[in-house]
Short mmCIF file of C-alpha atoms in Angstrom, two decimals:
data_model
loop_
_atom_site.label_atom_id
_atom_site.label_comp_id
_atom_site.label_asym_id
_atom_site.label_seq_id
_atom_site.Cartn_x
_atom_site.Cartn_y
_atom_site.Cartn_z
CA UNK A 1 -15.11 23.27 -48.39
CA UNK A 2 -17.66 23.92 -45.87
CA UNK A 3 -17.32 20.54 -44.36
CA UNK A 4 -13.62 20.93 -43.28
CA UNK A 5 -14.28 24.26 -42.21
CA UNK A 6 -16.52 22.74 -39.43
CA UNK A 7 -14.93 19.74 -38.51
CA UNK A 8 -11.98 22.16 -37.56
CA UNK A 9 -13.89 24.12 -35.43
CA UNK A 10 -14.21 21.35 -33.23
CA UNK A 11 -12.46 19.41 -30.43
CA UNK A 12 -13.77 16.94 -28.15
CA UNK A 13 -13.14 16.14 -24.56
CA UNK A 14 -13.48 12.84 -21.96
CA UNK A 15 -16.24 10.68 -22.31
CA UNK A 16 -15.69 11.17 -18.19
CA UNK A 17 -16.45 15.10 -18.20
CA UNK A 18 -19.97 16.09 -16.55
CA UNK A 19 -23.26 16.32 -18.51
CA UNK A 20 -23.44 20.33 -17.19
CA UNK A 21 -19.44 20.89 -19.21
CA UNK A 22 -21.14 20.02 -22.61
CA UNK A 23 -21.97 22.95 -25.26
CA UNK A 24 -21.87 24.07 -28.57
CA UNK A 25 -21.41 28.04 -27.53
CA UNK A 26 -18.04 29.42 -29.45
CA UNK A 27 -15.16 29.77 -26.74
CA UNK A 28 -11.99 31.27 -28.47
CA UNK A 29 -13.63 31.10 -31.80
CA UNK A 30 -14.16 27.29 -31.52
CA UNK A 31 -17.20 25.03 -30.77
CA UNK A 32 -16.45 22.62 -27.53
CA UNK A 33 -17.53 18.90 -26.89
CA UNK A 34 -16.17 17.44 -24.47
CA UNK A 35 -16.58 13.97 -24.87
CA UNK A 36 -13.85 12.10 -26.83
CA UNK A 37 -10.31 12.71 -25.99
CA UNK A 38 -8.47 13.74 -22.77
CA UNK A 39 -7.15 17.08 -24.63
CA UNK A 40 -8.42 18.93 -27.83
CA UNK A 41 -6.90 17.98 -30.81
CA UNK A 42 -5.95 21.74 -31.80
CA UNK A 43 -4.72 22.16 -27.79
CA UNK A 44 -1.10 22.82 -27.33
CA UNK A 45 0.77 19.57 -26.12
CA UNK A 46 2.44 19.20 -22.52
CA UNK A 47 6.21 18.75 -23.12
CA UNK A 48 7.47 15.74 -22.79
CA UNK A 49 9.84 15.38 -19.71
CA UNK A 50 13.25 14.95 -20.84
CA UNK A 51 15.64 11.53 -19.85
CA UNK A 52 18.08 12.02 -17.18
CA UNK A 53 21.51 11.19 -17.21
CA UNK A 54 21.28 7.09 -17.36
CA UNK A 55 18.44 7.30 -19.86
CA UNK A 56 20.48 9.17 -22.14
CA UNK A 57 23.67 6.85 -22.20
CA UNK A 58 21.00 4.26 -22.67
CA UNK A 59 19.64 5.70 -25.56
CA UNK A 60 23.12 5.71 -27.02
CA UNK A 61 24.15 2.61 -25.87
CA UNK A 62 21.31 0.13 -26.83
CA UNK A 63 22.35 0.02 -30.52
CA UNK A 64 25.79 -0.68 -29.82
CA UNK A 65 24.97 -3.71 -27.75
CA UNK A 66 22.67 -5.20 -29.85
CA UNK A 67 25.10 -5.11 -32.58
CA UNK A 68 27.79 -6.09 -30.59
CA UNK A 69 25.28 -8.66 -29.64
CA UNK A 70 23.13 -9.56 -32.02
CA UNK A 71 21.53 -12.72 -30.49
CA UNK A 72 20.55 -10.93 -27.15
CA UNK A 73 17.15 -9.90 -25.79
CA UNK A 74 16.07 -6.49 -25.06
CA UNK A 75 16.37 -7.38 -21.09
CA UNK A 76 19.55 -8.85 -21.37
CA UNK A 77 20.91 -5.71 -23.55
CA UNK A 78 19.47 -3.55 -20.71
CA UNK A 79 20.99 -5.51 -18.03
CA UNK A 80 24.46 -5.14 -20.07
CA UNK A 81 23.83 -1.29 -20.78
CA UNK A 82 23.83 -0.85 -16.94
CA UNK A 83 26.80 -2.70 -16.59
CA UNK A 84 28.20 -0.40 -19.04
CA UNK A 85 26.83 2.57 -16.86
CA UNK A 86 28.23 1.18 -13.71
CA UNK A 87 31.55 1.50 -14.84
CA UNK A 88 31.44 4.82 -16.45
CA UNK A 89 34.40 7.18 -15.32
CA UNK A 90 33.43 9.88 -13.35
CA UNK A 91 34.08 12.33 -15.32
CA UNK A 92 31.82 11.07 -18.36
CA UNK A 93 28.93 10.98 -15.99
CA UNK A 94 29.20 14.16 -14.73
CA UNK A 95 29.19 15.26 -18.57
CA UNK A 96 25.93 12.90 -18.84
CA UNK A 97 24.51 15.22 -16.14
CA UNK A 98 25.04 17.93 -17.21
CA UNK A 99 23.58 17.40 -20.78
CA UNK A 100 20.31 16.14 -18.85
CA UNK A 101 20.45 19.58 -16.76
CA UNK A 102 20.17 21.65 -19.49
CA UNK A 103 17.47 19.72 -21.34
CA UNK A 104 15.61 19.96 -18.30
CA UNK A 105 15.56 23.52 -17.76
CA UNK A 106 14.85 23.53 -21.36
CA UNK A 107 11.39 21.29 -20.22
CA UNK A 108 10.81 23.64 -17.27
CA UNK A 109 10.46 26.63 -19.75
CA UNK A 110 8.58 25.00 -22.09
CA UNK A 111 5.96 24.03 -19.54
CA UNK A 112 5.34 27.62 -18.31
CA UNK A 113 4.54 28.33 -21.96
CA UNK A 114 2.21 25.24 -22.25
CA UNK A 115 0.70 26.74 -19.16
CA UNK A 116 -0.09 30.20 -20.21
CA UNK A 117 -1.19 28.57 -23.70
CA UNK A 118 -3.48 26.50 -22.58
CA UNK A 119 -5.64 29.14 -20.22
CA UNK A 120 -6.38 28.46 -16.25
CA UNK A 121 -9.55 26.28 -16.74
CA UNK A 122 -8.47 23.55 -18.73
CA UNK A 123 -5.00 23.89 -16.69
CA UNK A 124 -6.88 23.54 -14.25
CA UNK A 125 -9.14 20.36 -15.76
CA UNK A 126 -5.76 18.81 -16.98
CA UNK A 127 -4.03 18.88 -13.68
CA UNK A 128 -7.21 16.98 -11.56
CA UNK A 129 -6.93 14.63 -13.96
CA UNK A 130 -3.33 13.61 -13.87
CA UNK A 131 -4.26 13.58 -10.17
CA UNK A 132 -7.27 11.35 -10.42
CA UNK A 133 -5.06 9.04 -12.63
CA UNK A 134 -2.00 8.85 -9.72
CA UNK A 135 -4.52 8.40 -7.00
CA UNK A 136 -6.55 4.93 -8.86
CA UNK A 137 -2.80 4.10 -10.20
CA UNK A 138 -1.59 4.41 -5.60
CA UNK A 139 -4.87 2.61 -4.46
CA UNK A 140 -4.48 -0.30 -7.43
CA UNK A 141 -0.80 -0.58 -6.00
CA UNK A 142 -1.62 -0.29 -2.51
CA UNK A 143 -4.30 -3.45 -3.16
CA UNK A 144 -1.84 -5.73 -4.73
CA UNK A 145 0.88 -5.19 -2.05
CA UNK A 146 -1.73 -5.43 1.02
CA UNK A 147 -2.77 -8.97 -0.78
CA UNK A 148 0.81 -10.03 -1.31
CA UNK A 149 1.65 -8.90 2.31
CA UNK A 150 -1.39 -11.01 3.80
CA UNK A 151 -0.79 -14.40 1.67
CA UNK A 152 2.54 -14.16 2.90
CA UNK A 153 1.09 -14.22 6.61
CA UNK A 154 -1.52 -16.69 5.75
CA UNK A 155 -4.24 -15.13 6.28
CA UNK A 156 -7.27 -17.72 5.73
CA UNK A 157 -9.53 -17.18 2.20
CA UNK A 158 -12.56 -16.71 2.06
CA UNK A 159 -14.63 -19.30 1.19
CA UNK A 160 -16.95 -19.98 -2.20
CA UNK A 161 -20.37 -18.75 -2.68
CA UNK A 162 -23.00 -21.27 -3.38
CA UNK A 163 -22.99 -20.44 -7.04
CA UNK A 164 -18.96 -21.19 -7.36
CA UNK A 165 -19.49 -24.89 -5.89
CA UNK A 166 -21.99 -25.17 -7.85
CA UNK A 167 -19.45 -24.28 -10.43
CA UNK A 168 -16.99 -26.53 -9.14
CA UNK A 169 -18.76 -29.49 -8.98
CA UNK A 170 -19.81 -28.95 -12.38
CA UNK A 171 -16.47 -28.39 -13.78
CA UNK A 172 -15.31 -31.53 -11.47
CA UNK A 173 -18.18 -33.63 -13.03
CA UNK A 174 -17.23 -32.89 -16.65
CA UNK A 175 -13.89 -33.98 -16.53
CA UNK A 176 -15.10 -37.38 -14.92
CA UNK A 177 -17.28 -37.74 -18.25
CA UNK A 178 -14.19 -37.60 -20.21
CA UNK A 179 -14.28 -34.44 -21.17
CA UNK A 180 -10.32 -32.70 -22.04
CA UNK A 181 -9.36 -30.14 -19.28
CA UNK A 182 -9.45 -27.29 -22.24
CA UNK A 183 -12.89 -27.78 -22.96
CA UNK A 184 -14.00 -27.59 -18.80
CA UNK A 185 -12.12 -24.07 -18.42
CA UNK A 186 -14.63 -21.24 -17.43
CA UNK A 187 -14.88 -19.63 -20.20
CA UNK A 188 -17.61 -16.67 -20.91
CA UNK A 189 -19.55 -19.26 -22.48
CA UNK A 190 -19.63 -21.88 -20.57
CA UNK A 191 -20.02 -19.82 -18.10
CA UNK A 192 -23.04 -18.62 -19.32
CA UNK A 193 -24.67 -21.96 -19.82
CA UNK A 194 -23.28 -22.72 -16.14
CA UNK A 195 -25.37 -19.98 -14.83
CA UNK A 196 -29.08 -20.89 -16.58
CA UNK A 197 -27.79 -24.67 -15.48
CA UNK A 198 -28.11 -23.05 -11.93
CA UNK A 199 -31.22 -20.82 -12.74
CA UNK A 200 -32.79 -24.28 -13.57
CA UNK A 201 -31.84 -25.91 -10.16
CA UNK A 202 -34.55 -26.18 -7.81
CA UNK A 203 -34.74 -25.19 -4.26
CA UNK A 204 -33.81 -27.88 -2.87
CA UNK A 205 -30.86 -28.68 -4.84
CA UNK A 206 -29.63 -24.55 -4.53
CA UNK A 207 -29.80 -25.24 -0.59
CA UNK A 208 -27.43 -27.97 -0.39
CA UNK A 209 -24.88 -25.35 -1.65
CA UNK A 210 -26.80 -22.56 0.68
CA UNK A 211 -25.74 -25.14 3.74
CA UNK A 212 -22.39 -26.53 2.58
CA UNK A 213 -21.28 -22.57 1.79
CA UNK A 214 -22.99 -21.41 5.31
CA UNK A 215 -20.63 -24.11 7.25
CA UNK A 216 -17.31 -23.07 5.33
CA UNK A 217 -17.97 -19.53 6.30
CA UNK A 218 -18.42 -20.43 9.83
CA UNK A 219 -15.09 -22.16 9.63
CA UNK A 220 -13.63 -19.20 7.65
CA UNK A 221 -14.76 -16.92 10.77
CA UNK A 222 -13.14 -19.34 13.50
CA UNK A 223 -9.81 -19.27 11.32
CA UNK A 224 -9.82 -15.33 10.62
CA UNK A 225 -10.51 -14.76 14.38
CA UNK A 226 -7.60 -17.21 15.54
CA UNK A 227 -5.59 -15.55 13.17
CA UNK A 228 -6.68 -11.53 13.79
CA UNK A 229 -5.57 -12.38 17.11
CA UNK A 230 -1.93 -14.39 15.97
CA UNK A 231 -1.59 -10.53 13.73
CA UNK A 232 -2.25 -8.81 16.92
CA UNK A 233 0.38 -10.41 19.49
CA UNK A 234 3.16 -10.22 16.72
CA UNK A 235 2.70 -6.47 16.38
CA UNK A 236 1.00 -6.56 12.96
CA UNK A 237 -2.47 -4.91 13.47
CA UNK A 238 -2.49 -3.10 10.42
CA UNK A 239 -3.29 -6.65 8.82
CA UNK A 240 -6.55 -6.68 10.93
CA UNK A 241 -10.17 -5.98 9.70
CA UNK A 242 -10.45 -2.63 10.90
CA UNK A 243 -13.86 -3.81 12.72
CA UNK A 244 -11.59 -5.93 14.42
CA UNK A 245 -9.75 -3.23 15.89
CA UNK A 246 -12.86 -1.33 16.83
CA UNK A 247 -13.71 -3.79 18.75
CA UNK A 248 -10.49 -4.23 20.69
CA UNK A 249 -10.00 -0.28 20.19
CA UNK A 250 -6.51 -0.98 18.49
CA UNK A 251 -5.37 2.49 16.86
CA UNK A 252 -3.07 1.82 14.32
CA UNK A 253 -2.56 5.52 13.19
CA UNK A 254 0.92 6.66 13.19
CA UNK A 255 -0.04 9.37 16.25
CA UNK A 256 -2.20 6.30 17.87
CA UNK A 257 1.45 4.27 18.08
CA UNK A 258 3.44 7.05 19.07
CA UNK A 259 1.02 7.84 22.13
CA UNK A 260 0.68 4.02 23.03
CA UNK A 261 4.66 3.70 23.07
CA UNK A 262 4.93 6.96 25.64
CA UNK A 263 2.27 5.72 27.65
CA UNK A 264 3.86 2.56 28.29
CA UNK A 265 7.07 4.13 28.84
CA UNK A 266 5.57 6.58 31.40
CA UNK A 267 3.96 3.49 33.14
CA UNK A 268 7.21 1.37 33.05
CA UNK A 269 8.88 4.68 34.63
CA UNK A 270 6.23 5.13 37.32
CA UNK A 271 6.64 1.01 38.33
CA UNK A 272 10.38 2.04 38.73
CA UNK A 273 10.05 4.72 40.65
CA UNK A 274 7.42 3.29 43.16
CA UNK A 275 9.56 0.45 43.22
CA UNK A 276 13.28 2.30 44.11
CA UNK A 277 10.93 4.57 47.09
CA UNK A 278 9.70 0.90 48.28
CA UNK A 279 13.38 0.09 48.65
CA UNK A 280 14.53 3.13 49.73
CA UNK A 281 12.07 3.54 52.23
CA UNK A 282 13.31 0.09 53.46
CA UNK A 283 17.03 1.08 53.31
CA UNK A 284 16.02 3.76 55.88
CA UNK A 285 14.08 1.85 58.12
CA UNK A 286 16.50 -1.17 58.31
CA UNK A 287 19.44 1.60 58.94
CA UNK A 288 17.43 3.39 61.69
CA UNK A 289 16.80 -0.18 63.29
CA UNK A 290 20.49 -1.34 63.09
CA UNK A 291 21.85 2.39 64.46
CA UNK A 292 18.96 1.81 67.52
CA UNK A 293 20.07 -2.27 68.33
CA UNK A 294 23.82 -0.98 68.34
CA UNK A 295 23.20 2.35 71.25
CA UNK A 296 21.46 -0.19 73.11
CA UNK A 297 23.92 -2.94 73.07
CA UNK A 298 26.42 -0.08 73.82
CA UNK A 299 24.42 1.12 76.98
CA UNK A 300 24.10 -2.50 77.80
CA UNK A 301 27.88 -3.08 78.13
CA UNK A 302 28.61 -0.18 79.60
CA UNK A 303 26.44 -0.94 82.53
CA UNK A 304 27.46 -3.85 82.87
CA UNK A 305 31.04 -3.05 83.47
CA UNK A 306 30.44 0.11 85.82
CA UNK A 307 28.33 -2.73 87.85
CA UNK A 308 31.44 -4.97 87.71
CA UNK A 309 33.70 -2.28 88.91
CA UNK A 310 31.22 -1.53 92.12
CA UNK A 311 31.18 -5.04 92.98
CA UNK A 312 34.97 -4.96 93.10
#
């Protein structure tokens, strides 16, 4: 009897929780270590969020389309469920909506419960770590798209380390022996008897793979620079090494861009306005020139008829 007694008077936490959280003092009548599970086992549960107004009509939909066909996959049901959806009346939709309305205010009150239940430390504890797990989940995605986005601009790879053409030439050499392509994958084990193969290589061997990496990575640097620069011109400096950028004192901050773009509209302003005074000192110059060689030509032939008229 005693046993169950004190397993119940237990719950354990993440294996991720620091060394100073652990103890065995009574908190609420119960003994806490935290190094197990993301909640206690006797802790309340957060609510589940409740489906909106598609995810209900899917719910009620997906059986009727796999009986109605029978032979179909779970994507292709899907696909015909939002078909379905697509060309719901109005009217059923806004019923739809309003069924997912009320089952989430219903989710919003339960919450604030949860919340009260389950006290302002470990709300507190829960809450960083749904954070934590967005932020790793943002960066992971953030990776993958930045490496899609630069093998789509062909940005050069990086080349081998001497250990992977060691690798290579090993793997490369196996299948010339006759050995099946399934046997020569890198697997953990061969792997492992790849790497005391290269343990066992002497120094002289190792440096041919020293040299031949050395001169790929010099290529690699000529490439990357050629095409840091290519990035550059075509308005993509967001691709570039941020050293890069240091160096050529790119900013590629969202205020950086916005004061580049005024500054060279300010300067493309000031060039026109230097440019129209040029002219328009000309204009007046030219005018006051013209308005001078036309009095004179005036004076000119007046004279020259009042000396006509004496002569007479």
């Amino acid at each position: 009897m005693a046993r169950p007694m004190l397993a119940a008077s237990f719950y354990c936490r993440s294996l991720t929780a620091k060394l100073s959280d652990l103890s065995l003092l009574p908190r609420n009548g119960l003994f806490h270590c935290r190094y197990f599970t993301d909640q206690p086992s006797d802790a309340p549960r957060r609510p589940k969020r409740p489906a909106n107004a598609y995810f209900l009509f899917k719910k009620k939909m997906t059986p009727e389309v796999m009986k109605q066909y029978p032979e179909a996959s779970m994507i292709d049901a899907t696909r015909k469920v939002g078909e379905l959806y697509k060309q719901l009346p109005e009217e059923e939709k806004l019923e739809l909506k309003k069924e997912a309305d009320k089952l989430l205010d219903d989710y919003k009150q339960q919450v604030k419960y949860w919340e009260i239940d389950m006290g302002s430390n470990e709300l507190e504890e829960f809450k960083q770590d749904i954070k934590n797990k967005r932020d790793i989940k943002k960066k992971k995605i953030q990776k993958q798209t930045l490496k899609k986005i630069l093998k789509e601009n062909d940005k050069p790879q990086r080349p081998p380390t001497p250990y992977f053409l060691f690798l290579r030439d090993a793997r490369e050499m196996a299948l010339r022996s006759g050995k099946k392509p399934e046997t020569t994958a890198l697997s953990r084990e061969i792997i492992a008897e790849y790497a005391q193969k290269w343990k066992q290589l002497s120094e002289e061997e190792k440096q041919h793979y020293v040299k031949l990496s050395a001169k790929q990575y010099e290529d690699f640097q000529e490439k990357l620079s050629v095409w840091e620069k290519g990035m550059i011109e075509a308005g993509k400096e967001s691709l570039v090494r941020k050293k890069t950028r240091q160096e050529m004192k790119i900013d590629t901050t969202q205020e950086g861009q916005v004061k580049a773009k005024a500054k060279s509209t300010s300067s493309k302003g000031k060039v026109k306005v230097e440019t129209t005074g040029t002219k328009g000192i000309a204009n007046v110059g030219s005018t006051r020139t013209k308005s001078k060689t036309k009095v004179e030509s005036t004076k000119t032939k007046g004279k020259d008829k009042w000396e006509s008229s004496d002569d007479e």
